[in-house]
XYZ file of C-alpha atoms in Angstrom:
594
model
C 56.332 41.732 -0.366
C 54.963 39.741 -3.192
C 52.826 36.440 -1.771
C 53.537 33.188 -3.830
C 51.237 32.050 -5.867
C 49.162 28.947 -4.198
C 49.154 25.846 -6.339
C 46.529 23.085 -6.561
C 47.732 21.091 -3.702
C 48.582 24.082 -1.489
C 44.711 24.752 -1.921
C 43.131 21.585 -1.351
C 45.372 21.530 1.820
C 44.189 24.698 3.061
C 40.905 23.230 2.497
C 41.615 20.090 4.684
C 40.124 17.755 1.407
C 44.568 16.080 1.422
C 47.309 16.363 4.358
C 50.501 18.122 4.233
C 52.393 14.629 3.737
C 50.009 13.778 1.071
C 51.167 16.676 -0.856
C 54.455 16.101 -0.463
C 54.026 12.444 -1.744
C 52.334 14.077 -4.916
C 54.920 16.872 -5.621
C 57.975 13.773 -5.206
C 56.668 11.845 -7.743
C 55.577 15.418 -9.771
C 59.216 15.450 -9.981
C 60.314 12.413 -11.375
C 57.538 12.003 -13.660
C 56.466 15.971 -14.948
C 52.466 14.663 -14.624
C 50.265 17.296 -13.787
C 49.468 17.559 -10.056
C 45.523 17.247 -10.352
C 45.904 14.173 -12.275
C 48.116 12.501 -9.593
C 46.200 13.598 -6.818
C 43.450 11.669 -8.922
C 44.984 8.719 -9.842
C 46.201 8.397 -6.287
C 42.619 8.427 -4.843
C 43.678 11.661 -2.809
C 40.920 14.066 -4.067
C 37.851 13.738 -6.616
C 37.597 15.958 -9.898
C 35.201 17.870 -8.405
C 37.309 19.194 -5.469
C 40.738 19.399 -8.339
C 38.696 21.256 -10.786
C 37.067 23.721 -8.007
C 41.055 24.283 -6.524
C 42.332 24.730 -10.337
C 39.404 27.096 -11.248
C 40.889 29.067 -8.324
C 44.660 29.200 -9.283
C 43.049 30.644 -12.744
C 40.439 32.583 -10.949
C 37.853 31.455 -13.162
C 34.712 30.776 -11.818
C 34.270 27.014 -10.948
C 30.369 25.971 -12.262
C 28.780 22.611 -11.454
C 26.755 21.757 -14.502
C 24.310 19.632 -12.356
C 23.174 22.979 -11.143
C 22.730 25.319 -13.493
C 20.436 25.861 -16.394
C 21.855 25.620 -19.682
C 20.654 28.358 -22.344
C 19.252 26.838 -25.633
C 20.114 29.759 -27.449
C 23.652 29.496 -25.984
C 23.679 25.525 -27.344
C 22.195 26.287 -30.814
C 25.033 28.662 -32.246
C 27.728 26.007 -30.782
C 28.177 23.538 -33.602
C 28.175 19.345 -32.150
C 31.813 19.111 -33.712
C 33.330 21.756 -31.815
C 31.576 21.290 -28.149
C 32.966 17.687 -28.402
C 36.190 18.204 -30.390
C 36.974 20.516 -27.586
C 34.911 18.932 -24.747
C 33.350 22.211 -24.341
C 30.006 23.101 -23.366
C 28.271 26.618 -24.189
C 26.057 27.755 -21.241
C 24.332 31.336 -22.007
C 24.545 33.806 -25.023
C 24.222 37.023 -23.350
C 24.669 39.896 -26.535
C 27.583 39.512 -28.380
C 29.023 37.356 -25.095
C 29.041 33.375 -24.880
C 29.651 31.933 -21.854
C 31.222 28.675 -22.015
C 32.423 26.153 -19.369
C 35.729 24.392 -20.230
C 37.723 21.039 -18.903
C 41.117 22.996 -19.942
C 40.870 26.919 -20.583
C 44.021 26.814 -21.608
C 42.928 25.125 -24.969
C 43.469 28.362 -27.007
C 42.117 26.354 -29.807
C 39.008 25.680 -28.776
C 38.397 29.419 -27.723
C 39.757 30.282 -31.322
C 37.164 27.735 -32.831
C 34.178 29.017 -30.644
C 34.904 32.560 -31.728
C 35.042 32.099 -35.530
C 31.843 29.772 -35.475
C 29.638 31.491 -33.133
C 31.392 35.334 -33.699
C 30.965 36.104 -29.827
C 33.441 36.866 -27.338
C 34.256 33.734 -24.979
C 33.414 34.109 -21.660
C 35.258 31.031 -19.924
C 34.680 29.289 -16.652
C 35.516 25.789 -15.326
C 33.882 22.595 -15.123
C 34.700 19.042 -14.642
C 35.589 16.943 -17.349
C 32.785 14.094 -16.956
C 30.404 16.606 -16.216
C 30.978 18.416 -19.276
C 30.761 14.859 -21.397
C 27.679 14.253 -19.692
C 26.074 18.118 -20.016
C 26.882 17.402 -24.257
C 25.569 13.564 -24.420
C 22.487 15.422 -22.701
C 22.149 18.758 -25.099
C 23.587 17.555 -28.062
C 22.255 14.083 -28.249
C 21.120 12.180 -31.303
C 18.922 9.061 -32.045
C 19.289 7.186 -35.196
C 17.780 4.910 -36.864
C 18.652 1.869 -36.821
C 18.487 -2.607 -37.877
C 16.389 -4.631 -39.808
C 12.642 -5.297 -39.384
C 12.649 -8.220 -37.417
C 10.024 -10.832 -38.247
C 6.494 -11.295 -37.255
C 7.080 -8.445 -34.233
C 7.035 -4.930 -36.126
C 9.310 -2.264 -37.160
C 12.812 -1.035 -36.256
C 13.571 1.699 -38.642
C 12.036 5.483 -35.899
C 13.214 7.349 -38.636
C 10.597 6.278 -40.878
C 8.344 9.041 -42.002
C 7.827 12.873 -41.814
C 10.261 15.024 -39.715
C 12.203 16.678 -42.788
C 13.594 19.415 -40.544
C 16.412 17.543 -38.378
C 13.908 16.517 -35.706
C 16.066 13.669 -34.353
C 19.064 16.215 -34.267
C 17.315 18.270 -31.586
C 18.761 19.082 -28.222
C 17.437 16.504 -25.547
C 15.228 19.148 -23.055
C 11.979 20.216 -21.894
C 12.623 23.227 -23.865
C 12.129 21.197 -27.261
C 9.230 19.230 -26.185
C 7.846 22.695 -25.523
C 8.762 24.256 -28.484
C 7.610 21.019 -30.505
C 3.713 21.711 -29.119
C 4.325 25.703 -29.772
C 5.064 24.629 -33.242
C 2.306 22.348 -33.030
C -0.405 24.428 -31.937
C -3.401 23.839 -30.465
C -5.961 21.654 -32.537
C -9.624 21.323 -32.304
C -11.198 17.891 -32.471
C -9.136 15.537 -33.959
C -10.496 13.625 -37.387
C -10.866 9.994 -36.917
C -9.990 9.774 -40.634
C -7.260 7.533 -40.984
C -5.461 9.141 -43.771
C -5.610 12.513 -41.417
C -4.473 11.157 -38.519
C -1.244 9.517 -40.207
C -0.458 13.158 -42.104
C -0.536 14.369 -38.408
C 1.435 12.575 -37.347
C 4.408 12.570 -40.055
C 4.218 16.449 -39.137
C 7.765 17.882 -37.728
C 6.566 18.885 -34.296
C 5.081 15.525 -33.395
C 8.195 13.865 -34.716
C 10.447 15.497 -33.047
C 8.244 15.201 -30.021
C 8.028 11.507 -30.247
C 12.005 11.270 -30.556
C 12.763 13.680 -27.968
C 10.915 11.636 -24.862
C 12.558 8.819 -26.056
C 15.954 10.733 -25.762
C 15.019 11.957 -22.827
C 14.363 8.436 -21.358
C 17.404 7.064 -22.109
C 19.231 9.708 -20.853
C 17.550 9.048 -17.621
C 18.430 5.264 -17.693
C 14.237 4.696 -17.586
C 13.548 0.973 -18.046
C 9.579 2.071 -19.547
C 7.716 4.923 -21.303
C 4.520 5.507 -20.311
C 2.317 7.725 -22.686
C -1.233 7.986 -20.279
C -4.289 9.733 -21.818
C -6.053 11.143 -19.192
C -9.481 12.915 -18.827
C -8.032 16.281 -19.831
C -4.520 15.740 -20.548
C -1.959 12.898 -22.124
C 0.689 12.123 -18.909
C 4.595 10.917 -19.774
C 5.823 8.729 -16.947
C 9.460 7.515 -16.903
C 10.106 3.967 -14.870
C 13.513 4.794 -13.682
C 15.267 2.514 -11.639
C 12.083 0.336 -10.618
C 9.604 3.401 -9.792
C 7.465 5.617 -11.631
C 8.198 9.282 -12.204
C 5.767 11.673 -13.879
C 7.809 13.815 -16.454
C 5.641 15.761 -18.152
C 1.774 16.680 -18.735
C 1.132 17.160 -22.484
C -1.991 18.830 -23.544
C -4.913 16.850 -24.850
C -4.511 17.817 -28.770
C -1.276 16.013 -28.630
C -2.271 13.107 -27.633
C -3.836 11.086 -31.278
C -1.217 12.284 -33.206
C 1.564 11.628 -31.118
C 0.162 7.869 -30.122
C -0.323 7.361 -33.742
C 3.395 8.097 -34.213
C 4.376 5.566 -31.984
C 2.112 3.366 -33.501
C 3.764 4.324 -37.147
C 7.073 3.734 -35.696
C 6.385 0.405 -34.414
C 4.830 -0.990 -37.663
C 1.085 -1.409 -35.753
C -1.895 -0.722 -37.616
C -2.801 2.798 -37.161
C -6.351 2.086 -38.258
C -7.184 -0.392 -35.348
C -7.677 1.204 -31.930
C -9.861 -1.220 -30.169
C -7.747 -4.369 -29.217
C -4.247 -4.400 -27.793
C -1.187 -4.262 -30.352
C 2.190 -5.053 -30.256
C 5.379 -3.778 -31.815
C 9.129 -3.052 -31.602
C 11.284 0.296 -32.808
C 14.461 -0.261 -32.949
C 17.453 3.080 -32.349
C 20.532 4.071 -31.974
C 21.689 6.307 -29.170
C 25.123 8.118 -28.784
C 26.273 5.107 -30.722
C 24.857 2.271 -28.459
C 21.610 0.472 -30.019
C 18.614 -0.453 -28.026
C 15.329 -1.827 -28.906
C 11.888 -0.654 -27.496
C 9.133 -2.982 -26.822
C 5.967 -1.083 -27.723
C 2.685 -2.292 -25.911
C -0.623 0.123 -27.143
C -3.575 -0.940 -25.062
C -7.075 0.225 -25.446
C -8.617 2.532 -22.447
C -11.426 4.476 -21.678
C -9.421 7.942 -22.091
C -7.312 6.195 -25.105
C -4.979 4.263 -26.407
C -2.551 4.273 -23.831
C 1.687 3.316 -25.205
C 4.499 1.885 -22.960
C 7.644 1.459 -24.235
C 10.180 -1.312 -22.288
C 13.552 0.072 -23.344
C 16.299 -2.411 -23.682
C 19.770 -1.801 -23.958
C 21.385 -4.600 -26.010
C 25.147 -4.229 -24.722
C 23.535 -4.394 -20.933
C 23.275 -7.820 -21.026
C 27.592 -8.081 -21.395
C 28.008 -6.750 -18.091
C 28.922 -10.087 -16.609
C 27.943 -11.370 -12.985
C 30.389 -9.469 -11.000
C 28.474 -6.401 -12.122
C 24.993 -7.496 -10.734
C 25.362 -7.571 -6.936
C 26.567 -10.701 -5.866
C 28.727 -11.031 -3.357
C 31.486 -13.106 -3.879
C 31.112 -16.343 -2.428
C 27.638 -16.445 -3.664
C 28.789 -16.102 -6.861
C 31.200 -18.242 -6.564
C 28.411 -20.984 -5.830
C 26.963 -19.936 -8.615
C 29.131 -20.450 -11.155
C 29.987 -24.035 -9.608
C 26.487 -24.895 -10.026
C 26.036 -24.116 -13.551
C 29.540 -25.146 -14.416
C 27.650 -28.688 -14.017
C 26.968 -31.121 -16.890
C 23.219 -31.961 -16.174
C 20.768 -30.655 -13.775
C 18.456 -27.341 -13.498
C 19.171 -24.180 -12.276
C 15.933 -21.824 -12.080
C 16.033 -18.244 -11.275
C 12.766 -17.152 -9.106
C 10.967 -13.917 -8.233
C 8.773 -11.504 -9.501
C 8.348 -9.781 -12.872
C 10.781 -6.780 -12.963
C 13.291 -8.895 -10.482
C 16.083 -8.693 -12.765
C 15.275 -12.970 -14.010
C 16.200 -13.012 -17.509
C 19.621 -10.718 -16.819
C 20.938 -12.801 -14.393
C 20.423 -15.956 -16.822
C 21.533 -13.968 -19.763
C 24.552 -13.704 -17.810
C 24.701 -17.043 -16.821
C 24.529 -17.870 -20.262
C 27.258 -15.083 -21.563
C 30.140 -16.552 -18.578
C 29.605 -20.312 -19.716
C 29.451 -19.632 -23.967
C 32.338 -21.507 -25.626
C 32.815 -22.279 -28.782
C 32.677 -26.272 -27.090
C 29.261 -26.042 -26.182
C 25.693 -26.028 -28.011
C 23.305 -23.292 -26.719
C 19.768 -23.384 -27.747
C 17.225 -21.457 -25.972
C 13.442 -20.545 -25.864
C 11.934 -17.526 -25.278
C 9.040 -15.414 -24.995
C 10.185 -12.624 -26.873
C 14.043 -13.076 -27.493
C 15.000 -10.068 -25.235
C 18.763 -10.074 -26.351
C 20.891 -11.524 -29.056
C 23.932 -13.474 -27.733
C 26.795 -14.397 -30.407
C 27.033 -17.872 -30.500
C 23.831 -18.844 -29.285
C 20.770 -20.452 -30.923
C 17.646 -18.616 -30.235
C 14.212 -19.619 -30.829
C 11.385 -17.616 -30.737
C 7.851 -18.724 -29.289
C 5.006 -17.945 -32.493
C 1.617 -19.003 -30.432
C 0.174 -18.869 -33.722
C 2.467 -21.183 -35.817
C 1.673 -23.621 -33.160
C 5.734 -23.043 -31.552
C 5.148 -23.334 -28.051
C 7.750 -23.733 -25.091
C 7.067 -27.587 -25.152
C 6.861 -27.979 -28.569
C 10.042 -26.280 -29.420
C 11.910 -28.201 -26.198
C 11.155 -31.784 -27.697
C 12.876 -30.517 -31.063
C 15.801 -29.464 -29.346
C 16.659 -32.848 -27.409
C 17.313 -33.727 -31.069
C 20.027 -30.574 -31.518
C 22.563 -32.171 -29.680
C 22.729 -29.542 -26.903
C 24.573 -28.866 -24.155
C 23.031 -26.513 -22.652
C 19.021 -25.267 -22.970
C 17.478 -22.457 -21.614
C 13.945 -22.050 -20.876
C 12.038 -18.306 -20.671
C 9.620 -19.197 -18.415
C 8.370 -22.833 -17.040
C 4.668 -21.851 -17.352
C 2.788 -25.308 -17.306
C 3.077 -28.796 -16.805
C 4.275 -30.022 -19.852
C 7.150 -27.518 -20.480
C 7.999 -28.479 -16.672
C 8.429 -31.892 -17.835
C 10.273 -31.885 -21.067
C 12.821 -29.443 -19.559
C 13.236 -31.877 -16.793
C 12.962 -34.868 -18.919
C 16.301 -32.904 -20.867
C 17.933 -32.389 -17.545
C 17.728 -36.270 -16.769
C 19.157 -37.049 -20.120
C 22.540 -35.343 -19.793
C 21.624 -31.622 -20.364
C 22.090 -28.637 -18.276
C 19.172 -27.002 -17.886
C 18.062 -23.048 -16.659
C 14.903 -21.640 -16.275
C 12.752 -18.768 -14.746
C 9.826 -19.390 -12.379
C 7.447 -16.984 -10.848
C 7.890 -16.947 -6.948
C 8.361 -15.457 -4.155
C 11.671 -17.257 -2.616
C 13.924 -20.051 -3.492
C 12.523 -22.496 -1.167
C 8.599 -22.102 -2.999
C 9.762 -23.026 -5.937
C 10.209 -26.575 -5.017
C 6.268 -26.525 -4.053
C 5.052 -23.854 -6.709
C 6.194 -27.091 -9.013
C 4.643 -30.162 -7.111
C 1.535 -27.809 -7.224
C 2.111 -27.553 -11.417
C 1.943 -31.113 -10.962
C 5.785 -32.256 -11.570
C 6.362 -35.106 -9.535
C 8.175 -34.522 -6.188
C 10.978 -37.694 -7.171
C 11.703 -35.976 -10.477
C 12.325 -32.800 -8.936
C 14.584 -33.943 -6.557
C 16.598 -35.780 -8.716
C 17.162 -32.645 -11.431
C 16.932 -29.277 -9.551
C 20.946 -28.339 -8.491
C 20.251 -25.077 -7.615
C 17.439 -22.498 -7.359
C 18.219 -18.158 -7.237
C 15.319 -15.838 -5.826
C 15.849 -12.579 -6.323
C 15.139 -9.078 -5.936
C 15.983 -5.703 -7.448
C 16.749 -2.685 -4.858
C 17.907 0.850 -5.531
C 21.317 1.808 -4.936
C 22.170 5.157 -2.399
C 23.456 8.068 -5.022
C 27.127 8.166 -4.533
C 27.143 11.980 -5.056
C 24.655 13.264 -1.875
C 25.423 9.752 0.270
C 25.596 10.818 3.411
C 25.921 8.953 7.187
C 23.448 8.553 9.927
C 22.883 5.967 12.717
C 20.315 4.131 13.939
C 20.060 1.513 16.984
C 20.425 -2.017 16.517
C 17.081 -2.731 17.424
C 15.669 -0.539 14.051
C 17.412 -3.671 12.279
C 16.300 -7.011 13.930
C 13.554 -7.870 11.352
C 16.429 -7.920 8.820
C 18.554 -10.907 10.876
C 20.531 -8.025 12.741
C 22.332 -10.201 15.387
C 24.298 -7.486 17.187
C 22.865 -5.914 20.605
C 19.286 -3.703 20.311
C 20.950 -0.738 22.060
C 24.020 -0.723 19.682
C 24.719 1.983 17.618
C 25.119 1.260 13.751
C 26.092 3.680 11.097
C 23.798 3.382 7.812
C 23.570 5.472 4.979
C 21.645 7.564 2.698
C 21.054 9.665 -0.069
C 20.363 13.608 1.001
C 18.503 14.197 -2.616
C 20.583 15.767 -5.379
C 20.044 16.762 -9.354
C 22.200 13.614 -10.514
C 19.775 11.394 -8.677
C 16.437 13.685 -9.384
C 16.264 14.407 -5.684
C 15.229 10.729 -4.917
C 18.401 9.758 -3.076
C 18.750 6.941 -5.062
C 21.129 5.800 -8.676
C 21.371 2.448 -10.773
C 20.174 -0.448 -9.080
C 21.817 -3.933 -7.996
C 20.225 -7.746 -7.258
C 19.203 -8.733 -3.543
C 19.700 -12.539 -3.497
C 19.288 -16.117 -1.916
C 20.632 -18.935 -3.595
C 19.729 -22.264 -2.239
C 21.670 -25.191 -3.404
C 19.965 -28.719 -3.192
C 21.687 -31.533 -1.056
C 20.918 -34.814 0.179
C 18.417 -33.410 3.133
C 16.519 -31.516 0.854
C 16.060 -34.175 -2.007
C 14.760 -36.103 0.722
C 12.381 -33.517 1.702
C 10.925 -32.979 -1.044
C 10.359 -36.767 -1.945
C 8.364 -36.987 1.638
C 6.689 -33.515 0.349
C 8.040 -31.663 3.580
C 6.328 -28.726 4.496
C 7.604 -25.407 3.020
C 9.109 -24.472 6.640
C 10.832 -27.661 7.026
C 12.585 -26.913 2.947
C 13.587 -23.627 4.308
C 15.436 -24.587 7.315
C 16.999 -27.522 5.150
C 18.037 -24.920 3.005
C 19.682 -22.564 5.785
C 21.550 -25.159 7.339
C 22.583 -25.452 4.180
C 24.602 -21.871 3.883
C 21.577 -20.419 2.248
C 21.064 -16.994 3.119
C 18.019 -15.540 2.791
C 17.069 -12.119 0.971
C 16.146 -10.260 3.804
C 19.552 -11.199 5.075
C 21.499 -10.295 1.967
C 19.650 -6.976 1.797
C 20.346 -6.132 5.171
C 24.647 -7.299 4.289
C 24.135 -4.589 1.880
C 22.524 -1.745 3.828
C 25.374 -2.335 6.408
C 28.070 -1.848 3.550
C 26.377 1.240 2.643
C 25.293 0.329 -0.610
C 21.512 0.365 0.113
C 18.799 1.744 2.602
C 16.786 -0.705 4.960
C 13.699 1.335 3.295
C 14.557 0.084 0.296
C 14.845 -3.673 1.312
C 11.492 -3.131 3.099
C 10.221 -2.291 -0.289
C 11.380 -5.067 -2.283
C 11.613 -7.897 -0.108
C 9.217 -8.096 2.250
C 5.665 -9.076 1.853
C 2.838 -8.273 3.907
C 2.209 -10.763 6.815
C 6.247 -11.641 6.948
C 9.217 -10.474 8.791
């Protein structure tokens, strides 16, 4: 007797991933609408690609490969032309012979196995992968940066394409395999000339071109924030900052390390010649068709010049609110406070704390074409349409202060203010906020409430801070659990009373976590959201800080208020699963507290 074939649904029920009426939902409305299974099952939230691809694979019997997991041949990739992998959404994996193994999203494209055959002239070896992780395998091995912009004035170059290279260096894959073969190609150098005139022609040479451009792929790709290029005693250290921690990438040799600073240098417009005083710079590129620009810092040490790169992503900044972690009635609050005509709203917390996005956001919801927006900042991190930006120049004599009493004569609506570093910025911006203007700002501390005294101490007058400041956001930046390897665990209530846990200490709470997988580098963690406490200012606490209250007296205002405080936020967060309590330990609380 001849068994019936098994389908994808009869397999993902014999695999207990959907139920019996589950599949019989799917194959009712299979009928009536002739979609493919899989992509009901999907759409219906039934079962993930992975599992759909991995019970497909089977009904083929192809073998089912998960791209995260394997190691992709370079030989394999460089007979593969860009056109076709992507035409095709294709992705070759090793060249064994005359044989090319290739994973495909549908194997029953004959015209992409046609394709692959006349332009590599191998025989095609197919197996299965996911869509998305096939997209993802060719953004990673077939990646480009271009170059891209302007020079933009007084901060250095945006054009990485400038110079040398001549042999496709930006076109190489994105891998360890290039960097590698970049220093084979290189060689290894005795001492390095201080001549000037050398040390550019080194570093306009191929392999230190495409070196340069292939850690910046590379960093992208890995969503870093920073490059770090670290001469050390015997060697010249990479480190990636990727989602607010450091992660050393690589260890170059010590022969790379003059000529592959002095690119950076070249590529930021700095003066190659000068290697005893700090320098700054900008490159400007363009990556799978998104454009970001790199802040270049090269600082003197006593191993070398050492580079980091802060990379910013100028279409990050569009996210909009709802993307950064708020929960909904805070954000709600939020956008009633700066929805106000006059007042100030000042964002608070450490460097790295996610500030300037959240008021770039800000700033992005209330744009109209009815309102004037002038800002001043210290650099312009991102350019938003519509918006006047102004640029601090030390030098010109263009301070924050001087630059704020110019624009009470714009006619503004709305200002915004980098950074309220000293007294007399302080005052103009609230002198702008008594005068009919909205007004948001950044301030360096460690929670909402402190930022009322961090300003008395700057020596702003309690009365005119309680009659301006509407609102004031601390705020934090914690890692998010990777949603592939998130997994359950419990721990007793007690574990989470430093957090405001108000249940019982004996009760049993399920957390979770990330087990450690190649998406997330084994750290558990992916992407990153804000931890917040937004305390808005009322009666009591303009009172409060007329009488100059004590800090703890501000706070409990402020909580009786509806304020919630970060710790409390963080721990709303762990308890949803989106976070760890390690990772709120990490970023919100300070030695000496709980």
């Amino acid at each position: 007797m001849v068994m019936a074939k098994k389908d994808i649904g009869d397999i993902l029920v014999d695999r207990n991933v959907i139920s019996s009426p589950q599949l019989d939902e799917v194959r009712r409305i299979q009928k009536s609408t002739s979609q493919d299974v899989g992509k009901l099952l999907a759409d219906m939230g039934y079962a993930d690609e992975k599992q759909i691809t991995e019970a497909r694979a089977q009904t083929l019997g192809l073998q089912f490969v998960d791209l995260n997991a394997v190691q992709v041949d370079s030989s394999a990739v460089n007979v593969v032309p860009d056109h076709i992998a992507r035409r095709h959404n294709v992705m070759p994996l090793m060249k064994n012979g005359n044989r090319l193994t290739v994973a495909f999203a549908d194997p029953n494209n004959v015209f992409a196995s046609d394709d692959l055959r006349l332009a590599t002239g191998c025989s095609i070896q197919p197996v299965l992968a996911t869509p998305s992780a096939i997209d993802e395998a060719i953004q990673r091995h077939y990646a480009k940066i271009e170059g891209g912009g302007a020079p933009s004035a007084g901060v250095g170059g945006m054009n990485p394409m400038r110079g040398g290279g001549g042999d496709g260096a930006a076109n190489a894959p994105v891998s360890m395999s290039s960097i590698s073969e970049a220093i084979a190609a290189y060689g290894a150098r005795g001492d390095v000339s201080d001549d000037d005139a050398a040390m550019s022609q080194m570093a306009e040479e191929a392999p230190i071109v495409r070196m340069a451009h292939t850690i910046i792929q590379m960093a992208v790709r890995d969503s870093a924030s920073d490059i770090h290029i670290e001469p050390q005693l015997r060697n010249l250290r990479v480190r990636y900052r990727v989602d607010g921690v450091l992660h050393e990438v690589m260890s170059l040799p010590k022969y790379i390390q003059a000529p592959l600073i002095s690119r950076y240098k070249i590529m930021a417009e700095m003066n190659i010649a000068e290697r005893r005083i700090p320098q700054d710079g900008r490159i400007g590129v363009r990556f799978e068709g998104k454009d970001y620009d790199l802040r270049v810092s090269c600082l003197p040490t006593n191993h070398g010049e050492k580079i980091v790169m802060r990379i910013l992503d100028k279409t990050s900044i569009m996210i909009g609110l709802n993307k950064l972690g708020f929960f909904p009635e805070i954000q709600a609050q939020l956008e009633e406070l700066v929805s106000q005509p006059n007042g100030m709203v000042i964002s608070t917390g450490p460097t790295g704390s996610g500030k300037t996005t959240t008021q770039y956001s800000v700033l992005h919801k209330i744009n109209s074409i009815e309102k004037n927006i002038i800002t001043i900042e210290d650099p312009i991190e991102y350019e938003l349409p519509g918006v006047a930006q102004v640029q601090v120049n030390v030098k010109a004599g263009l301070r924050f202060s001087t630059a704020l009493r110019s624009f009470l004569r714009q006619d503004p609506d709305i200002i915004y203010v980098g950074e309220m570093r000293d007294l007399e910025t302080a005052e103009i911006a609230i002198e702008a906020s008594l005068t009919g203007h909205l007004v948001l700002s950044t301030l360096h501390t460690n929670d909402a409430p402190s930022a009322v005294i961090r300003m008395v101490d700057m020596g702003v007058e309690p009365y005119l801070i309680s009659a301006t400041v509407i609102g004031l956001l601390a705020q934090r930046l914690a890692r998010k659990i990777c949603a592939n390897c998130k997994e359950p665990y419990e721990v007793s209530g007690a574990d989470l009373r430093r957090f405001g846990f108000k249940g019982s200490a004996d009760q049993k709470v399920t957390l979770y976590r990330g087990r450690g997988c190649e998406t997330c580098k084994h750290t558990g963690y992916k992407g990153r959201l804000g931890i917040y406490e937004l305390m808005r200012v009322n009666d009591e606490i303009r009172e409060l800080v007329v009488r100059r209250a004590p800090l703890a007296d501000i706070r409990e205002a402020a909580k009786a208020n509806g304020m919630n405080e970060l710790r409390e936020d963080g721990l709303r967060k762990v308890l949803e699963g989106i976070t760890t309590p390690d990772e709120i330990m990490r970023v919100v609380f300070t030695a000496g507290v709980d």
